Short mmCIF file of C-alpha atoms in Angstrom, two decimals:
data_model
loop_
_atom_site.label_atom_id
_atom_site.label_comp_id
_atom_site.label_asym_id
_atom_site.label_seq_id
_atom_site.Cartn_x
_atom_site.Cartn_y
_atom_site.Cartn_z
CA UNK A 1 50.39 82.62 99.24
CA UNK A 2 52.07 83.54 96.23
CA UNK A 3 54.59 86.12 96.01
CA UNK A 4 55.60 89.70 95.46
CA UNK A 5 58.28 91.78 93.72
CA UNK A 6 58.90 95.37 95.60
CA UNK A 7 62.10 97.39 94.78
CA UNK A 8 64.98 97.40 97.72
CA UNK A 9 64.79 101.41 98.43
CA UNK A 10 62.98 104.33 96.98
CA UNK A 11 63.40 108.23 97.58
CA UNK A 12 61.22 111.20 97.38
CA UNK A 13 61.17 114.23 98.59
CA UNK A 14 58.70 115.71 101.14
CA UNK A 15 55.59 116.92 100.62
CA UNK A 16 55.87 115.36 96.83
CA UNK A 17 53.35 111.91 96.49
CA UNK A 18 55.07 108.45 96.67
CA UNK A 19 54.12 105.89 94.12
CA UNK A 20 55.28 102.37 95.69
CA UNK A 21 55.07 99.83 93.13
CA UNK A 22 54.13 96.09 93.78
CA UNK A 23 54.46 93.04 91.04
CA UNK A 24 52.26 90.01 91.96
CA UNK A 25 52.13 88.30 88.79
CA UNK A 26 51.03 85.01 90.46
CA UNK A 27 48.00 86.52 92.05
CA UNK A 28 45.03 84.22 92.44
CA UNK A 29 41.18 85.05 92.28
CA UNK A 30 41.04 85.05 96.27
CA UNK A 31 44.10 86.96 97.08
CA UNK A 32 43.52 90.21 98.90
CA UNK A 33 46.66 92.77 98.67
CA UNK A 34 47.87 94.29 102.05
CA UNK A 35 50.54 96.75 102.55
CA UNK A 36 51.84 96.91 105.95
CA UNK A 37 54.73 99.59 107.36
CA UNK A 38 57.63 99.56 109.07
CA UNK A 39 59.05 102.71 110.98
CA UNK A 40 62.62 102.20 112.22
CA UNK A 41 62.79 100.07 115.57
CA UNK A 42 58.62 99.77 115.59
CA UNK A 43 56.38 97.14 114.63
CA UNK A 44 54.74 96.97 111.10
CA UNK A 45 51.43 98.70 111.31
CA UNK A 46 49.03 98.46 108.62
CA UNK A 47 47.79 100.64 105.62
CA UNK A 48 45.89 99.33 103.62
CA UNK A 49 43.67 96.38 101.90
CA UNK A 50 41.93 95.60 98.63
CA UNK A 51 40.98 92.75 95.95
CA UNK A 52 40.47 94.61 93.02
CA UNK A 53 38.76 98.11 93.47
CA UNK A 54 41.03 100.88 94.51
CA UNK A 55 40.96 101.97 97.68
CA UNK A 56 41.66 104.90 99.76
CA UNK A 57 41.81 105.57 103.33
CA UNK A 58 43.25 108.26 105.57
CA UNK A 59 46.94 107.26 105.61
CA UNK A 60 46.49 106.32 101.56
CA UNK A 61 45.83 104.85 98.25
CA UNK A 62 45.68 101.57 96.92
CA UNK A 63 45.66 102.12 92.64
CA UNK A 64 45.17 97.89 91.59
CA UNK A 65 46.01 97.09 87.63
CA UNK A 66 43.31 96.09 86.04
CA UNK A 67 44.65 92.23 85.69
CA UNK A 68 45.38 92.57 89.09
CA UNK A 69 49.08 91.70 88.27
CA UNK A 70 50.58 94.27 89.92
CA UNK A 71 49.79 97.04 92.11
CA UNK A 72 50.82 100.37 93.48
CA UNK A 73 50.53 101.87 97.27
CA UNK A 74 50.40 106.03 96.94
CA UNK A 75 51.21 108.85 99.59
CA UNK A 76 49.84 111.71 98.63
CA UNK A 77 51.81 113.75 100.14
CA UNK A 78 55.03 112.22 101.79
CA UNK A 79 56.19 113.64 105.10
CA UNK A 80 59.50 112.39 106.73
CA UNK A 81 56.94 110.07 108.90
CA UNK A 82 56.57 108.56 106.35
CA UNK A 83 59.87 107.15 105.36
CA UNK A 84 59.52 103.41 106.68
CA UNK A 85 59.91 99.96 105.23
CA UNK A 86 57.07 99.21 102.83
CA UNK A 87 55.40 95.73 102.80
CA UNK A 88 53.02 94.21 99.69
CA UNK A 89 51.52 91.06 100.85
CA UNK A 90 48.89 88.43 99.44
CA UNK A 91 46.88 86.78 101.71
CA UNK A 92 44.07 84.86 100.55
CA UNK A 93 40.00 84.65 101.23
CA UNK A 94 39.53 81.38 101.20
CA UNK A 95 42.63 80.52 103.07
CA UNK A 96 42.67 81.36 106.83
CA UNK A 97 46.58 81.70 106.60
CA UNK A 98 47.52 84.01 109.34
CA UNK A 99 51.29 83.26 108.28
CA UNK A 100 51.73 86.47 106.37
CA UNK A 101 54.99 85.70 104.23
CA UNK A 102 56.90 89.15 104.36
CA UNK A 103 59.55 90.04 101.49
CA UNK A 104 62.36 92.53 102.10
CA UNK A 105 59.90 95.17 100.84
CA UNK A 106 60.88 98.49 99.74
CA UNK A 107 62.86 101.22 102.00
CA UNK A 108 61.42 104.43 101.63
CA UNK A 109 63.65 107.38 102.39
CA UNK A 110 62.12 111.13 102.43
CA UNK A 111 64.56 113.89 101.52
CA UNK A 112 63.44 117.26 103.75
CA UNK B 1 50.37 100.19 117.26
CA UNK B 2 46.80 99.78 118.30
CA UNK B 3 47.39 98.29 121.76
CA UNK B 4 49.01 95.40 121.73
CA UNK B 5 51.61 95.66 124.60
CA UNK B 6 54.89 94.07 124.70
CA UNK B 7 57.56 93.79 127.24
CA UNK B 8 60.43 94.19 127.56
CA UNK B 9 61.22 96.46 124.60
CA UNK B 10 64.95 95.49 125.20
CA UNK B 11 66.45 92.28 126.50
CA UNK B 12 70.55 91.78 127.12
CA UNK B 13 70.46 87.81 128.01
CA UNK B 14 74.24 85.54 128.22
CA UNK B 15 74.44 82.48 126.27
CA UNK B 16 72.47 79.57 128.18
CA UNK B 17 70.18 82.43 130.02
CA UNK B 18 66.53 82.06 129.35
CA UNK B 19 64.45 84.53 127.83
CA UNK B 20 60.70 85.32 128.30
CA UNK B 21 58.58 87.96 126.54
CA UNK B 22 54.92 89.16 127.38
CA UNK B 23 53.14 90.10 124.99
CA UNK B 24 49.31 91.65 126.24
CA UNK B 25 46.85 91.86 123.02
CA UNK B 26 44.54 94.68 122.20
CA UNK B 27 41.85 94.17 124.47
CA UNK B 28 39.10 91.69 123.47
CA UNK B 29 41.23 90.06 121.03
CA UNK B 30 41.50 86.25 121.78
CA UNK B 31 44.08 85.29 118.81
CA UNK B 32 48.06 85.99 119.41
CA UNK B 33 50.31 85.39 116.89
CA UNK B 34 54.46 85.58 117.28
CA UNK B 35 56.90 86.50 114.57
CA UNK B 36 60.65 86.58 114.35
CA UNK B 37 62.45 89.29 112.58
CA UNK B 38 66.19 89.39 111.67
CA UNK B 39 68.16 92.28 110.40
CA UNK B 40 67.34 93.77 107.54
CA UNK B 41 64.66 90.61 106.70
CA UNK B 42 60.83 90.24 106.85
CA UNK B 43 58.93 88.87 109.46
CA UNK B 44 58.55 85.40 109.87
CA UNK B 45 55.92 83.69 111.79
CA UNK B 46 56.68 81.14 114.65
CA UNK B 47 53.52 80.40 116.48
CA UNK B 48 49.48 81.27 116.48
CA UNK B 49 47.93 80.84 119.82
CA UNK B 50 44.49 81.23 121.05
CA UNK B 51 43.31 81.46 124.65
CA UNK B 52 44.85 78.03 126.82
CA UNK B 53 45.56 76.76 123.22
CA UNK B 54 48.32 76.78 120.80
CA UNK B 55 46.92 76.52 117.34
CA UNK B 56 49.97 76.44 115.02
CA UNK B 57 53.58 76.08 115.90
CA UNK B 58 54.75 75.32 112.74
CA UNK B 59 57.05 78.34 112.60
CA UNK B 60 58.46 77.56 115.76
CA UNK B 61 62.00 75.82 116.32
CA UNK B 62 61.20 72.42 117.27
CA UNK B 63 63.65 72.66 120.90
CA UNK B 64 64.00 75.78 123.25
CA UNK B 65 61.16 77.51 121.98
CA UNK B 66 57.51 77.49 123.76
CA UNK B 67 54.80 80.00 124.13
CA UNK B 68 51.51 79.84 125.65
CA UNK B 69 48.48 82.14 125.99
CA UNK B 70 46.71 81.31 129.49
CA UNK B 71 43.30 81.59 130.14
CA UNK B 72 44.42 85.00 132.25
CA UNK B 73 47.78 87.54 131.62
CA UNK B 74 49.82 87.57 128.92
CA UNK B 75 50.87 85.51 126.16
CA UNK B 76 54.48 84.31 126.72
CA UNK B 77 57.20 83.47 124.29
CA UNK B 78 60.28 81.55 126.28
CA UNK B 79 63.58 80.91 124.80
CA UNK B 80 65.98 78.73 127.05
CA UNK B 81 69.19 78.37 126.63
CA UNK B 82 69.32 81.59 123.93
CA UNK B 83 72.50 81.50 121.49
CA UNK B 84 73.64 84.08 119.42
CA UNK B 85 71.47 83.20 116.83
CA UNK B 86 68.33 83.97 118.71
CA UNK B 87 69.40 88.19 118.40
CA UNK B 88 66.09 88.91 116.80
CA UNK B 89 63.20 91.10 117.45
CA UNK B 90 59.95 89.12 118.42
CA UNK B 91 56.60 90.92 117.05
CA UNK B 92 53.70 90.08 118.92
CA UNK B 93 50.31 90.30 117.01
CA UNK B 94 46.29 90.04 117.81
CA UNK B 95 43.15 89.87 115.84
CA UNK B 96 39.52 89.65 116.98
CA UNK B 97 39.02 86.31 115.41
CA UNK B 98 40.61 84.20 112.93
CA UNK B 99 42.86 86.49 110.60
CA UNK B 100 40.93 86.40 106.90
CA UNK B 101 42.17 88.69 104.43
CA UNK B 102 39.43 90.95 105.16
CA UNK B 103 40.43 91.03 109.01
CA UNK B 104 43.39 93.49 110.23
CA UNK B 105 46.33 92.01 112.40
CA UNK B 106 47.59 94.78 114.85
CA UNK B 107 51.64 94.37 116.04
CA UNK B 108 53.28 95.44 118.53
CA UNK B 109 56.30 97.60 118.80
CA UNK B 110 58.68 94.40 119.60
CA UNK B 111 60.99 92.75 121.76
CA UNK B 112 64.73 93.25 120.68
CA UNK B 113 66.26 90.34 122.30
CA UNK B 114 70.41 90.58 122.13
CA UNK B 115 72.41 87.33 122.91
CA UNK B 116 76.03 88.43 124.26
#
């Protein structure tokens, strides 16, 4: 799988949207993008999927650049739930590689 | 965490103690996967079992650790003879089938395992 570049830590404030940015320059044609969460002390749940559309679901929004390069998880509205660790991870279609490789990926910390 | 059970949440074991955790996947799933997270790291797979069989232990070390998934009850990861450097927590995850990228993997809320 090839790899990703997420910052160490990002803040926001609550109730303001979160724009979590994701570099994948490597990306190949059959890599879908997952984010996956991390709440202190839990297991990483996930959030969201796509290959090059951008996607939305209840929890949030997946924006994916154009060359598919890079990409960018948003909250639309962060709450102090939501401050977690934030993982970007390739996985690929054609590949049935269940060994997700997991970065540091980005703290999020929500300022009441 | 969508029902993927683990126990115990917390585990105190002495150097040379062996350690066992259960790990119960969301009902109906037939594919278990382990991971091993460190401080501050990312996850990092050990071992992808299906029922009775052990797919992929490529993640696993190659002495102390084994898991299996039997037929009935839990899947079980067992560490004998635990050093200090097994302090991790151990992520258990399941899937319906084999994980694709369009296919979810659901975790569960860990095993802290603490080596005194």
């Amino acid at each position: 799988d090839a790899k990703t570049t997420q910052p160490n830590s990002m803040e926001s404030n609550e109730e303001e949207p979160v724009h979590l940015p994701c570099n994948h320059s490597t990306i190949s044609g059959t890599d879908y993008i997952h984010w996956y969460r991390q709440l202190p002390s839990q297991g990483p749940e996930y959030v969201i999927h796509g290959l090059t559309s951008n996607v939305n679901n209840r929890m949030a929004s997946l924006a994916i650049a154009e060359d598919r390069k890079s990409s960018t998880l948003i909250l639309h509205r962060a709450t102090l739930r939501d401050a977690a660790v934030y993982y970007c991870i390739l996985r690929d279609l054609m590949d049935s590689n269940y060994q997700l490789i997991w970065g540091a990926g980005t703290k999020l910390i929500i300022k009441p | 965490n969508a029902g993927v059970m683990q126990n115990p949440r917390h585990l105190v074991r002495r150097r040379g103690q062996e350690a066992r955790l259960r790990c119960s996947p969301v009902k109906g799933h037939s594919h278990v996967y382990w991971y091993r997270q460190l401080p501050e790291e990312g996850l990092k797979f050990m071992v992808y079992l299906q029922k009775e069989n052990i797919i992929d232990e490529s993640g696993m070390p190659k002495e102390r650790f084994s898991a299996e998934f039997p037929k009935e009850g839990p899947s079980i990861l067992r560490i004998q003879q635990v050093v200090r450097g097994d302090s991790a927590a151990y992520f258990c995850a399941s899937s319906p089938g084999q994980v694709r990228s369009g296919n979810t993997i659901y975790f569960g809320e860990g095993s802290w395992l603490t080596v005194v």
